[in-house]
CSV table of C-alpha atoms in Angstrom, one decimal:
chain,number,residue,atom,x,y,z
A,598,MET,CA,10.2,-6.6,23.1
A,599,SER,CA,7.6,-5.0,21.0
A,600,ILE,CA,6.9,-2.3,18.4
A,601,SER,CA,6.2,1.2,19.5
A,602,MET,CA,3.5,3.3,17.9
A,603,TYR,CA,6.2,5.7,16.8
A,604,GLN,CA,8.2,3.0,15.0
A,605,ALA,CA,5.1,1.7,13.1
A,606,SER,CA,4.0,5.2,12.0
A,607,ILE,CA,6.4,8.1,11.5
A,608,PRO,CA,9.4,6.3,9.9
A,609,VAL,CA,7.0,4.3,7.7
A,610,PHE,CA,5.2,7.4,6.5
A,611,ALA,CA,8.4,9.2,6.0
A,612,ARG,CA,9.8,6.5,3.8
A,613,ALA,CA,6.7,6.2,1.7
A,614,LEU,CA,6.8,9.9,1.1
A,615,ALA,CA,10.5,10.0,0.4
A,616,ASN,CA,10.0,7.3,-2.2
A,617,LEU,CA,7.1,9.2,-3.7
A,618,SER,CA,9.3,12.2,-4.0
A,619,GLY,CA,11.9,10.2,-5.9
A,620,ILE,CA,9.2,8.8,-8.1
A,621,LEU,CA,7.9,12.3,-8.9
A,622,LYS,CA,11.5,13.4,-9.6
A,623,LYS,CA,11.9,10.6,-12.2
A,624,ALA,CA,8.5,11.7,-13.7
A,625,ALA,CA,9.6,15.3,-14.0
A,626,ASP,CA,12.9,14.2,-15.6
A,627,HIS,CA,11.0,12.0,-18.0
A,628,ALA,CA,8.7,14.8,-19.0
A,629,GLU,CA,11.6,17.1,-19.7
A,630,GLN,CA,13.6,14.4,-21.6
A,631,HIS,CA,10.6,13.5,-23.8
A,632,LYS,CA,9.3,17.0,-24.2
A,633,ILE,CA,6.0,16.1,-22.4
A,634,ASP,CA,4.1,19.0,-20.8
A,635,PRO,CA,4.4,18.1,-17.1
A,636,SER,CA,0.8,19.1,-16.6
A,637,VAL,CA,-0.2,16.2,-18.8
A,638,LEU,CA,1.4,13.7,-16.4
A,639,LEU,CA,0.0,15.6,-13.4
A,640,ALA,CA,-3.6,15.4,-14.8
A,641,MET,CA,-3.3,11.7,-15.7
A,642,ARG,CA,-5.7,9.2,-14.1
A,643,LEU,CA,-6.4,5.6,-14.6
A,644,TYR,CA,-10.2,6.0,-15.1
A,645,PRO,CA,-12.4,9.1,-15.6
A,646,ASN,CA,-13.8,9.0,-12.1
A,647,MET,CA,-10.5,8.3,-10.3
A,648,PHE,CA,-8.3,11.0,-8.9
A,649,ALA,CA,-5.5,12.4,-11.1
A,650,LEU,CA,-1.8,12.2,-10.1
A,651,THR,CA,-1.7,15.6,-8.3
A,652,ARG,CA,-4.6,14.6,-6.1
A,653,GLN,CA,-3.1,11.3,-5.2
A,654,VAL,CA,0.0,13.1,-4.0
A,655,GLN,CA,-2.1,15.6,-2.0
A,656,ILE,CA,-4.0,12.9,-0.3
A,657,ALA,CA,-0.9,10.9,0.5
A,658,THR,CA,0.7,13.9,2.3
A,659,ASP,CA,-2.6,14.6,4.1
A,660,LEU,CA,-2.7,11.0,5.3
A,661,ALA,CA,0.8,11.3,6.7
A,662,ASN,CA,0.2,14.7,8.2
A,663,GLY,CA,-3.2,13.7,9.6
A,664,GLY,CA,-1.9,10.4,10.9
A,665,GLY,CA,1.1,11.9,12.7
A,666,ALA,CA,-0.9,14.9,14.1
A,667,ARG,CA,-3.8,12.8,15.4
A,668,LEU,CA,-1.7,10.2,17.1
A,669,ALA,CA,0.5,12.9,18.6
A,670,GLY,CA,-2.4,15.2,19.6
A,671,LEU,CA,-1.0,18.1,17.5
A,672,GLU,CA,-2.8,20.4,15.1
A,673,ARG,CA,-2.9,18.9,11.6
A,674,PRO,CA,-1.0,21.0,9.0
A,675,VAL,CA,-3.5,22.0,6.3
A,676,HIS,CA,-2.5,22.6,2.6
A,677,GLU,CA,-4.6,24.6,0.2
A,678,ASP,CA,-4.5,21.9,-2.6
A,679,THR,CA,-3.4,24.4,-5.2
A,680,GLU,CA,-0.3,22.7,-6.6
A,681,THR,CA,0.0,22.8,-10.4
A,682,SER,CA,3.6,21.7,-10.9
A,683,PHE,CA,6.0,18.9,-9.8
A,684,GLU,CA,8.0,21.5,-7.9
A,685,GLN,CA,5.0,22.5,-5.9
A,686,LEU,CA,4.2,18.8,-5.1
A,687,GLN,CA,7.8,18.3,-4.1
A,688,ALA,CA,7.5,21.3,-1.7
A,689,ARG,CA,4.4,19.8,-0.2
A,690,ILE,CA,6.1,16.5,0.4
A,691,GLU,CA,9.1,18.3,1.9
A,692,LYS,CA,6.9,20.3,4.3
A,693,THR,CA,5.2,17.1,5.3
A,694,LEU,CA,8.5,15.3,5.9
A,695,ALA,CA,9.7,18.3,8.0
A,696,PHE,CA,6.5,18.0,10.1
A,697,LEU,CA,7.0,14.3,10.6
A,698,LYS,CA,10.6,14.9,11.6
A,699,SER,CA,9.4,17.4,14.2
A,700,ILE,CA,7.3,14.7,16.0
A,701,LYS,CA,9.2,13.0,18.8
A,702,PRO,CA,8.7,9.3,19.7
A,703,GLU,CA,7.4,10.3,23.1
A,704,GLN,CA,4.6,12.3,21.5
A,705,ILE,CA,3.3,9.2,19.6
A,706,ASP,CA,4.1,6.3,21.9
A,707,GLY,CA,1.3,5.2,24.1
A,708,SER,CA,-1.4,6.3,21.6
A,709,GLU,CA,-2.6,2.8,21.0
A,710,GLU,CA,-6.0,3.4,22.7
A,711,LYS,CA,-6.3,7.1,22.0
A,712,ALA,CA,-9.7,8.0,20.8
A,713,ILE,CA,-9.6,9.4,17.2
A,714,THR,CA,-12.6,10.8,15.4
A,715,LEU,CA,-12.5,11.5,11.6
A,716,THR,CA,-15.2,13.0,9.5
A,717,ILE,CA,-15.2,11.5,6.1
A,718,GLY,CA,-17.9,12.3,3.6
A,719,GLY,CA,-20.0,13.9,6.3
A,720,ASN,CA,-19.8,10.7,8.5
A,721,GLU,CA,-18.1,10.5,11.8
A,722,MET,CA,-15.7,7.6,12.2
A,723,HIS,CA,-14.4,6.6,15.6
A,724,PHE,CA,-11.2,4.8,16.0
A,725,THR,CA,-8.6,4.0,18.7
A,726,GLY,CA,-5.0,4.8,17.8
A,727,LEU,CA,-3.8,1.3,17.0
A,728,PRO,CA,-6.5,0.2,14.4
A,729,TYR,CA,-6.5,3.8,13.1
A,730,LEU,CA,-2.8,3.4,12.3
A,731,LEU,CA,-2.7,-0.2,11.1
A,732,HIS,CA,-6.0,-0.6,9.4
A,733,PHE,CA,-6.7,3.0,8.2
A,734,VAL,CA,-3.7,5.2,7.7
A,735,LEU,CA,-1.1,2.7,6.5
A,736,PRO,CA,-3.3,0.9,3.8
A,737,ASN,CA,-4.7,4.3,2.7
A,738,LEU,CA,-1.2,5.9,2.5
A,739,PHE,CA,0.2,3.0,0.4
A,740,PHE,CA,-3.0,3.0,-1.7
A,741,HIS,CA,-2.4,6.5,-2.8
A,742,THR,CA,1.4,6.3,-3.2
A,743,ALA,CA,1.0,3.0,-5.2
A,744,THR,CA,-1.7,4.6,-7.4
A,745,ALA,CA,0.6,7.5,-8.1
A,746,TYR,CA,3.3,5.0,-9.1
A,747,ASP,CA,0.8,3.1,-11.3
A,748,ILE,CA,-0.4,6.2,-13.0
A,749,LEU,CA,3.1,7.2,-13.9
A,750,ARG,CA,4.0,3.6,-15.0
A,751,HIS,CA,0.9,3.6,-17.2
A,752,GLY,CA,2.1,6.9,-18.6
A,753,GLY,CA,5.4,5.4,-19.6
A,754,VAL,CA,7.7,6.6,-16.9
A,755,ALA,CA,10.5,4.1,-16.3
A,756,LEU,CA,10.1,3.1,-12.7
A,757,GLY,CA,10.7,-0.1,-10.8
A,758,LYS,CA,9.3,-1.5,-7.6
A,759,GLN,CA,12.5,-0.5,-5.9
A,760,ASP,CA,11.5,3.1,-6.4
A,761,PHE,CA,8.4,2.4,-4.3
A,762,ILE,CA,10.0,0.2,-1.6
A,763,GLY,CA,13.2,2.2,-1.4
A,764,GLY,CA,16.3,1.9,0.7
A,765,VAL,CA,16.1,-1.9,1.2
B,1117,MET,CA,1.5,-0.3,26.1
B,1118,SER,CA,2.8,-1.1,22.7
B,1119,ILE,CA,2.1,-3.0,19.5
B,1120,SER,CA,3.0,-6.7,19.2
B,1121,MET,CA,4.6,-8.1,16.0
B,1122,TYR,CA,1.5,-10.2,15.6
B,1123,GLN,CA,-0.9,-7.3,15.7
B,1124,ALA,CA,1.2,-5.4,13.1
B,1125,SER,CA,1.4,-8.4,10.8
B,1126,ILE,CA,-1.2,-11.2,10.6
B,1127,PRO,CA,-4.4,-9.2,11.0
B,1128,VAL,CA,-3.1,-6.5,8.6
B,1129,PHE,CA,-2.2,-9.2,6.0
B,1130,ALA,CA,-5.5,-11.0,6.4
B,1131,ARG,CA,-7.5,-7.8,6.0
B,1132,ALA,CA,-5.6,-6.8,2.8
B,1133,LEU,CA,-6.2,-10.3,1.3
B,1134,ALA,CA,-9.9,-10.4,2.4
B,1135,ASN,CA,-10.4,-7.1,0.7
B,1136,LEU,CA,-8.5,-8.3,-2.4
B,1137,SER,CA,-10.9,-11.3,-2.5
B,1138,GLY,CA,-13.9,-9.0,-2.4
B,1139,ILE,CA,-12.4,-6.9,-5.2
B,1140,LEU,CA,-11.8,-10.0,-7.4
B,1141,LYS,CA,-15.4,-11.1,-6.7
B,1142,LYS,CA,-16.7,-7.8,-8.0
B,1143,ALA,CA,-14.4,-8.2,-11.0
B,1144,ALA,CA,-15.7,-11.7,-11.8
B,1145,ASP,CA,-19.3,-10.4,-11.4
B,1146,HIS,CA,-18.5,-7.5,-13.7
B,1147,ALA,CA,-17.1,-9.8,-16.3
B,1148,GLU,CA,-20.2,-12.0,-16.2
B,1149,GLN,CA,-22.6,-9.1,-16.3
B,1150,HIS,CA,-20.9,-7.4,-19.3
B,1151,LYS,CA,-20.1,-10.6,-21.1
B,1152,ILE,CA,-16.3,-10.1,-20.8
B,1153,ASP,CA,-14.1,-13.1,-21.0
B,1154,PRO,CA,-12.6,-13.3,-17.5
B,1155,SER,CA,-9.2,-14.1,-18.9
B,1156,VAL,CA,-9.1,-10.6,-20.5
B,1157,LEU,CA,-9.3,-9.0,-17.0
B,1158,LEU,CA,-6.9,-11.6,-15.6
B,1159,ALA,CA,-4.3,-10.7,-18.3
B,1160,MET,CA,-4.8,-6.9,-18.0
B,1161,ARG,CA,-1.7,-4.9,-17.0
B,1162,LEU,CA,-1.1,-1.1,-16.8
B,1163,TYR,CA,2.0,-1.2,-19.0
B,1164,PRO,CA,3.6,-3.9,-21.2
B,1165,ASN,CA,6.4,-4.6,-18.8
B,1166,MET,CA,4.3,-4.6,-15.6
B,1167,PHE,CA,2.8,-7.8,-14.2
B,1168,ALA,CA,-0.8,-8.7,-15.2
B,1169,LEU,CA,-3.6,-9.0,-12.6
B,1170,THR,CA,-3.1,-12.7,-12.0
B,1171,ARG,CA,0.6,-12.2,-11.1
B,1172,GLN,CA,-0.3,-9.3,-8.8
B,1173,VAL,CA,-2.6,-11.6,-6.8
B,1174,GLN,CA,0.0,-14.4,-6.8
B,1175,ILE,CA,2.7,-12.1,-5.4
B,1176,ALA,CA,0.3,-10.5,-2.8
B,1177,THR,CA,-0.4,-14.0,-1.4
B,1178,ASP,CA,3.2,-14.9,-1.5
B,1179,LEU,CA,4.1,-11.8,0.5
B,1180,ALA,CA,1.6,-12.7,3.2
B,1181,ASN,CA,2.6,-16.3,3.2
B,1182,GLY,CA,6.3,-15.5,3.3
B,1183,GLY,CA,5.9,-12.7,5.9
B,1184,GLY,CA,3.9,-14.9,8.3
B,1185,ALA,CA,6.1,-17.9,7.8
B,1186,ARG,CA,9.4,-16.1,8.1
B,1187,LEU,CA,8.4,-14.2,11.2
B,1188,ALA,CA,7.0,-17.3,12.8
B,1189,GLY,CA,9.8,-19.6,11.7
B,1190,LEU,CA,7.5,-21.9,9.8
B,1191,GLU,CA,7.9,-23.4,6.4
B,1192,ARG,CA,6.5,-21.1,3.7
B,1193,PRO,CA,3.5,-22.5,1.7
B,1194,VAL,CA,4.5,-22.6,-1.9
B,1195,HIS,CA,2.0,-22.3,-4.8
B,1196,GLU,CA,2.7,-23.4,-8.3
B,1197,ASP,CA,1.5,-20.2,-9.9
B,1198,THR,CA,-0.8,-22.0,-12.4
B,1199,GLU,CA,-4.0,-20.1,-11.7
B,1200,THR,CA,-6.0,-19.3,-14.9
B,1201,SER,CA,-9.4,-18.2,-13.4
B,1202,PHE,CA,-10.9,-16.0,-10.7
B,1203,GLU,CA,-12.0,-19.1,-8.9
B,1204,GLN,CA,-8.5,-20.4,-8.7
B,1205,LEU,CA,-7.2,-17.1,-7.5
B,1206,GLN,CA,-9.9,-17.1,-4.8
B,1207,ALA,CA,-8.8,-20.5,-3.7
B,1208,ARG,CA,-5.2,-19.3,-3.4
B,1209,ILE,CA,-6.3,-16.4,-1.3
B,1210,GLU,CA,-8.5,-18.7,0.8
B,1211,LYS,CA,-5.6,-21.1,1.4
B,1212,THR,CA,-3.4,-18.1,2.4
B,1213,LEU,CA,-6.0,-16.8,4.8
B,1214,ALA,CA,-6.2,-20.3,6.4
B,1215,PHE,CA,-2.4,-20.4,6.8
B,1216,LEU,CA,-2.4,-16.9,8.4
B,1217,LYS,CA,-5.2,-18.0,10.7
B,1218,SER,CA,-3.2,-21.0,11.8
B,1219,ILE,CA,-0.4,-18.8,13.1
B,1220,LYS,CA,-0.7,-18.0,16.8
B,1221,PRO,CA,0.4,-14.7,18.3
B,1222,GLU,CA,3.0,-16.4,20.4
B,1223,GLN,CA,4.7,-17.7,17.3
B,1224,ILE,CA,5.2,-14.2,15.9
B,1225,ASP,CA,5.6,-12.1,19.0
B,1226,GLY,CA,9.2,-11.4,19.9
B,1227,SER,CA,10.4,-11.7,16.3
B,1228,GLU,CA,11.5,-8.0,16.1
B,1229,GLU,CA,15.2,-8.8,15.9
B,1230,LYS,CA,14.9,-12.2,14.3
B,1231,ALA,CA,17.4,-12.6,11.4
B,1232,ILE,CA,15.6,-13.0,8.1
B,1233,THR,CA,17.3,-13.6,4.8
B,1234,LEU,CA,15.6,-13.4,1.4
B,1235,THR,CA,17.0,-14.1,-2.0
B,1236,ILE,CA,15.6,-11.7,-4.5
B,1237,GLY,CA,16.8,-11.7,-8.1
B,1238,GLY,CA,19.8,-13.7,-7.1
B,1239,ASN,CA,20.8,-11.3,-4.3
B,1240,GLU,CA,20.7,-12.1,-0.7
B,1241,MET,CA,19.0,-9.5,1.5
B,1242,HIS,CA,19.4,-9.5,5.2
B,1243,PHE,CA,16.8,-8.1,7.6
B,1244,THR,CA,15.7,-8.2,11.1
B,1245,GLY,CA,12.1,-8.9,11.8
B,1246,LEU,CA,10.9,-5.4,12.6
B,1247,PRO,CA,12.2,-3.6,9.5
B,1248,TYR,CA,11.3,-6.7,7.4
B,1249,LEU,CA,7.7,-6.3,8.4
B,1250,LEU,CA,7.3,-2.5,8.4
B,1251,HIS,CA,9.5,-1.5,5.5
B,1252,PHE,CA,9.4,-4.5,3.3
B,1253,VAL,CA,6.4,-6.8,3.6
B,1254,LEU,CA,3.7,-4.2,4.4
B,1255,PRO,CA,4.6,-1.7,1.6
B,1256,ASN,CA,5.1,-4.6,-0.9
B,1257,LEU,CA,1.8,-6.3,0.0
B,1258,PHE,CA,-0.1,-3.0,-0.3
B,1259,PHE,CA,1.7,-2.2,-3.5
B,1260,HIS,CA,0.5,-5.4,-5.2
B,1261,THR,CA,-3.1,-5.3,-3.8
B,1262,ALA,CA,-3.4,-1.6,-4.8
B,1263,THR,CA,-2.0,-2.4,-8.3
B,1264,ALA,CA,-4.6,-5.2,-8.6
B,1265,TYR,CA,-7.3,-2.7,-7.7
B,1266,ASP,CA,-5.9,-0.1,-10.1
B,1267,ILE,CA,-5.8,-2.6,-13.0
B,1268,LEU,CA,-9.4,-3.5,-12.4
B,1269,ARG,CA,-10.5,0.2,-12.1
B,1270,HIS,CA,-8.6,0.9,-15.3
B,1271,GLY,CA,-10.5,-2.0,-16.9
B,1272,GLY,CA,-13.9,-0.4,-15.9
B,1273,VAL,CA,-14.8,-2.5,-12.8
B,1274,ALA,CA,-16.9,-0.3,-10.4
B,1275,LEU,CA,-14.8,-0.3,-7.2
B,1276,GLY,CA,-14.4,2.3,-4.5
B,1277,LYS,CA,-11.6,2.8,-2.0
B,1278,GLN,CA,-13.8,1.3,0.7
B,1279,ASP,CA,-13.3,-2.1,-1.2
B,1280,PHE,CA,-9.6,-1.7,-0.6
B,1281,ILE,CA,-9.7,-0.4,3.0
B,1282,GLY,CA,-12.6,-2.6,4.1
B,1283,GLY,CA,-14.4,-3.1,7.3
B,1284,VAL,CA,-13.7,0.5,8.7
């Protein structure tokens, strides 16, 4: 018995993004209920040189798209990063979930030692599939979804950890 | 080829906690440098009904201890939750890392379908090993380490995502 690369990637990404979608839905409802301009929440950040909520969501979807595509050897769906509303962020998450759903276990399984190269900040980073998934994509994805949650909690949206963990 | 339960658990937990330790070290240095009472940072939280920094660190270590112990069928190390300084939190992380290091791959491997029962808020939750690890322990652990990071960034400590991801 063991875990497949698919089990440790696509369903974990999908759940993190589905939970993020629910969190953003609560944030949009909160804005409406309290007559808060949604763009105020979307532009919130925890410190002047941290990314705002919109960017956290964009990066979280990029990580899931990039993770799935690179492990499966597919082209990475690219978004234009032009979202300015909760609806547009939800559409981006929905597209990402549809892409993840289109990936079959046999496309991911066996990618443990696949060579993966990323260019981050002009620097090339070389991984193999397993550490790329476990030590790069997963912590990174949860970092951005948790920070989105933290921004909204800080902004007064009533959320609980169950919204982040989901479905347990 | 596939991933073992050990690979997807102990080294991932250990890296998250080692990074958390580095983040707390920077926070303690920041406090000293700027003449901030460390207890102010330790008591910081992002919203009145969220946990403060100290509690985030306590829970993160509990998740790693509990995750490792339950998957391996060992007794879970219990801490008294009495830490009031960065040094004491570092000692707690160090003890947790030593416990994780004491767990051998063969104690964890094969735990994919192991029955695991948790009592949370008075409710019993039943898992098998694989979803317990991938959909409960990992997101939860990263939730608390990311929130600790976010609290400190919000408090003005100079950190970057590399401090959270570490070693890549």
